[in-house]
Coordinates of C-alpha atoms in Angstrom, one line a residue:
M1 CA 93.8 118.5 108.9
T2 CA 96.9 116.9 110.7
D3 CA 97.1 113.1 111.7
R4 CA 96.0 113.7 115.0
Q5 CA 92.5 115.6 113.8
S6 CA 91.8 113.3 110.6
P7 CA 89.1 110.9 111.5
L8 CA 89.3 107.1 111.1
F9 CA 89.1 105.3 107.8
R10 CA 90.1 108.3 105.6
F11 CA 92.3 107.8 102.8
N12 CA 96.0 108.6 102.9
P13 CA 97.3 109.5 99.4
V14 CA 100.8 108.2 99.9
V15 CA 103.0 106.4 97.6
T16 CA 103.4 102.6 98.8
P17 CA 103.4 99.0 97.6
I18 CA 100.2 98.6 99.0
H19 CA 98.4 101.5 97.5
R20 CA 99.4 100.3 94.1
I21 CA 97.4 96.8 95.1
P22 CA 94.3 96.9 92.9
A23 CA 91.3 97.7 95.2
L24 CA 89.2 94.5 94.1
A25 CA 92.1 92.5 95.3
K26 CA 92.2 94.3 98.6
L27 CA 88.4 94.2 98.8
C28 CA 88.6 90.3 98.4
A29 CA 91.2 90.1 101.1
L30 CA 89.4 92.2 103.4
V31 CA 86.8 89.8 103.3
A32 CA 88.4 87.0 103.5
V33 CA 90.2 88.3 106.6
S34 CA 87.0 89.2 108.0
F35 CA 86.1 85.5 108.2
G36 CA 89.4 84.1 109.1
V37 CA 89.3 86.6 112.1
F38 CA 86.7 84.7 113.8
S39 CA 87.6 81.3 112.6
T40 CA 87.3 78.8 115.5
R41 CA 91.1 77.6 114.6
L42 CA 92.9 80.0 116.5
F43 CA 96.1 80.0 114.1
V44 CA 93.9 81.5 111.8
P45 CA 93.6 85.0 113.3
F46 CA 97.1 84.9 114.3
L47 CA 98.2 84.6 111.1
A48 CA 95.6 87.0 109.9
G49 CA 97.1 89.5 112.7
G50 CA 100.8 88.9 111.2
A51 CA 99.9 89.7 107.8
L52 CA 97.9 92.7 108.5
V53 CA 100.9 94.0 110.9
I54 CA 103.3 93.6 108.1
L55 CA 100.4 95.4 105.4
A56 CA 100.1 98.3 107.8
I57 CA 103.9 98.8 108.1
F58 CA 104.5 98.9 104.4
A59 CA 101.2 100.8 103.9
K60 CA 102.7 103.7 106.1
I61 CA 99.8 103.7 108.3
P62 CA 100.4 106.9 110.8
L63 CA 100.7 105.8 114.3
S64 CA 98.1 108.4 115.3
S65 CA 95.4 105.8 113.4
H66 CA 96.8 103.0 115.2
L67 CA 96.2 105.3 118.6
K68 CA 92.6 105.9 117.7
N69 CA 92.0 102.2 117.1
G70 CA 93.7 101.5 120.5
R71 CA 91.3 104.3 122.4
I72 CA 88.3 102.6 120.8
L73 CA 89.4 99.2 122.2
L74 CA 89.7 100.7 125.5
W75 CA 86.6 102.0 125.9
Y76 CA 84.6 98.8 124.2
A77 CA 86.9 96.8 126.7
L78 CA 85.8 99.0 129.5
F79 CA 81.8 98.3 128.6
V80 CA 82.4 94.5 127.9
I81 CA 84.2 93.9 131.3
V82 CA 81.2 96.0 133.1
F83 CA 78.3 94.2 131.4
R84 CA 80.2 90.8 131.5
F85 CA 80.7 90.8 135.5
A86 CA 77.9 93.3 136.4
G87 CA 75.9 91.4 139.5
P88 CA 77.0 88.9 141.7
L89 CA 81.0 88.4 141.9
P90 CA 81.5 84.9 139.9
P91 CA 84.2 82.4 141.3
I92 CA 87.4 82.7 140.3
D93 CA 87.9 80.1 137.6
A94 CA 84.9 81.8 135.8
I95 CA 86.6 85.2 136.0
E96 CA 89.2 83.9 134.6
Q97 CA 87.4 82.1 131.7
G98 CA 85.6 85.3 131.1
L99 CA 88.5 87.4 130.9
A100 CA 90.1 84.6 128.4
E101 CA 86.9 85.1 126.2
S102 CA 86.8 88.8 126.8
G103 CA 90.4 89.1 125.5
L104 CA 90.1 86.8 122.7
Y105 CA 86.9 88.9 121.2
L106 CA 88.9 92.0 121.7
F107 CA 91.7 90.9 119.8
R108 CA 89.4 89.7 116.9
L109 CA 88.0 93.1 117.2
A110 CA 91.5 94.5 117.0
L111 CA 92.4 92.8 113.9
I112 CA 89.0 94.2 112.4
L113 CA 89.9 97.5 113.0
L114 CA 93.5 97.3 111.8
A115 CA 92.1 95.6 108.3
G116 CA 89.6 98.4 107.8
T117 CA 92.1 100.7 108.5
V118 CA 94.5 99.1 105.8
F119 CA 92.0 98.9 103.4
Y120 CA 90.6 102.4 103.6
E121 CA 93.8 104.2 104.2
T122 CA 95.0 102.8 101.4
T123 CA 92.0 102.7 98.7
S124 CA 90.5 105.7 97.4
T125 CA 86.3 105.9 97.2
L126 CA 86.5 105.8 93.2
E127 CA 88.7 102.6 93.5
I128 CA 86.2 101.3 95.9
R129 CA 83.6 101.9 93.3
N130 CA 85.2 100.8 90.4
A131 CA 86.0 97.6 92.4
L132 CA 82.3 97.0 93.4
Y133 CA 81.0 97.6 89.6
T134 CA 83.4 95.2 88.4
I135 CA 82.1 92.4 90.6
Q136 CA 78.5 93.5 89.7
N137 CA 79.3 93.9 85.7
A138 CA 81.1 90.0 86.0
I139 CA 77.6 88.7 87.9
A140 CA 75.5 90.4 85.3
R141 CA 77.7 89.1 82.2
M142 CA 77.2 85.4 83.8
T143 CA 73.3 86.2 84.3
R144 CA 73.1 86.8 80.6
R145 CA 73.6 83.3 80.0
F146 CA 70.6 82.0 82.0
R147 CA 67.1 83.2 81.1
T148 CA 64.0 83.2 83.5
K149 CA 62.3 79.8 83.4
G150 CA 59.5 80.1 80.8
S151 CA 60.3 83.6 79.7
K152 CA 62.7 85.1 77.0
K153 CA 63.6 87.8 79.1
T154 CA 67.2 87.8 80.7
V155 CA 67.6 87.9 84.2
R156 CA 68.4 91.7 85.7
V157 CA 71.2 92.5 88.1
P158 CA 70.0 95.3 90.4
D159 CA 72.6 98.2 90.9
V160 CA 73.8 96.9 94.0
A161 CA 77.3 98.4 93.8
L162 CA 76.2 101.6 93.9
L163 CA 74.3 100.7 97.3
L164 CA 77.2 98.8 98.4
S165 CA 79.8 102.0 97.5
L166 CA 77.8 104.1 99.3
T167 CA 77.5 102.2 102.2
I168 CA 81.3 101.4 102.4
T169 CA 82.2 105.0 101.8
F170 CA 79.5 106.4 104.4
I171 CA 81.7 104.8 107.2
P172 CA 84.4 107.6 107.0
R173 CA 82.2 110.1 106.8
I174 CA 80.7 109.1 110.3
F175 CA 84.3 109.5 111.8
D176 CA 84.5 113.1 109.8
S177 CA 81.6 114.1 111.3
W178 CA 82.6 112.9 114.8
I179 CA 85.8 114.9 114.5
R180 CA 84.0 118.3 113.2
L181 CA 81.4 118.1 116.0
N182 CA 84.2 117.8 118.6
H183 CA 86.4 120.7 117.3
S184 CA 82.9 123.0 117.0
W185 CA 82.3 122.0 120.8
D186 CA 85.9 122.8 121.8
A187 CA 85.8 125.9 120.1
R188 CA 83.1 126.5 122.1
G189 CA 84.7 126.2 125.2
G190 CA 84.1 122.6 125.8
N191 CA 87.9 121.6 125.9
L192 CA 88.1 123.8 129.3
H193 CA 85.9 121.1 131.4
H194 CA 88.1 117.8 132.0
G195 CA 86.8 114.5 133.9
F196 CA 84.3 111.7 133.8
R197 CA 81.2 113.9 134.3
A198 CA 82.1 116.5 131.5
S199 CA 82.8 113.5 128.9
I200 CA 79.5 112.3 129.5
H201 CA 78.2 115.9 129.2
R202 CA 80.0 115.6 125.6
I203 CA 78.7 112.3 124.6
T204 CA 75.1 113.0 125.2
T205 CA 75.1 116.3 123.8
L206 CA 77.0 115.5 120.6
V207 CA 75.5 112.0 119.6
P208 CA 72.1 113.3 118.7
L209 CA 73.9 115.7 116.8
L210 CA 75.8 113.4 115.0
I211 CA 72.6 111.4 114.0
I212 CA 71.3 114.9 112.6
S213 CA 74.7 115.5 110.5
L214 CA 74.2 112.0 109.4
L215 CA 71.1 112.1 108.1
A216 CA 71.5 115.6 106.5
V217 CA 74.7 114.0 104.7
A218 CA 72.3 110.9 103.6
S219 CA 69.4 113.3 102.3
D220 CA 72.1 115.1 100.5
T221 CA 73.7 112.2 98.9
D222 CA 70.0 111.0 97.9
R223 CA 69.0 114.3 96.2
A224 CA 72.6 114.0 94.3
I225 CA 71.9 110.4 93.2
R226 CA 68.3 111.2 91.9
N227 CA 69.4 114.2 90.0
R228 CA 72.0 112.3 88.4
S229 CA 69.6 109.3 87.7
S230 CA 67.2 112.0 86.2
N231 CA 69.8 113.6 83.7
T232 CA 71.0 110.3 82.8

């Protein structure tokens, strides 16, 4: 699968300094950046953006991934502008303020997409799962020191790491399923029709199929987990 056809948030197995960073450190950094991007102090998201650009360069993120992020932002910007200014045309100062707020929000969203791209393309599924289990085991060790009041039983920590790892690793599958559906659509002559009407027809046809495909993937994953649990 070429870079142009590969889905977003797909692990890119190349050797870079960013790939060598422990997954736990990258996961903590991703959480910190996600909070920092929406900080009310504007210098925080700008600093985070500069750091993410440097990380993306050292991680050798392909240009195709940035272009896909750009297309997502372009469509999102179109929807934001349409819904923000729907109805009677507001005064000029209100338009300027609305555009400034929308631009800032899109900038924050771009940083979130870039952070997710750096994280997913430099961290394998196994590394993500191991990092989550490291956090869960640390919490379990701490809770062993505490006992529920009036009982001798220790506090049990549910297997949250498995659920989180499945949730996080499910995101790339969404884009992978969408890419596959688009390939099937094009193979059946869908790429012969262009224009806005053809795009709407493609979206309205493929989105329900995407939901069905994702439900099938989720069902297969659930059966695999149940079978593994019954065998242990």
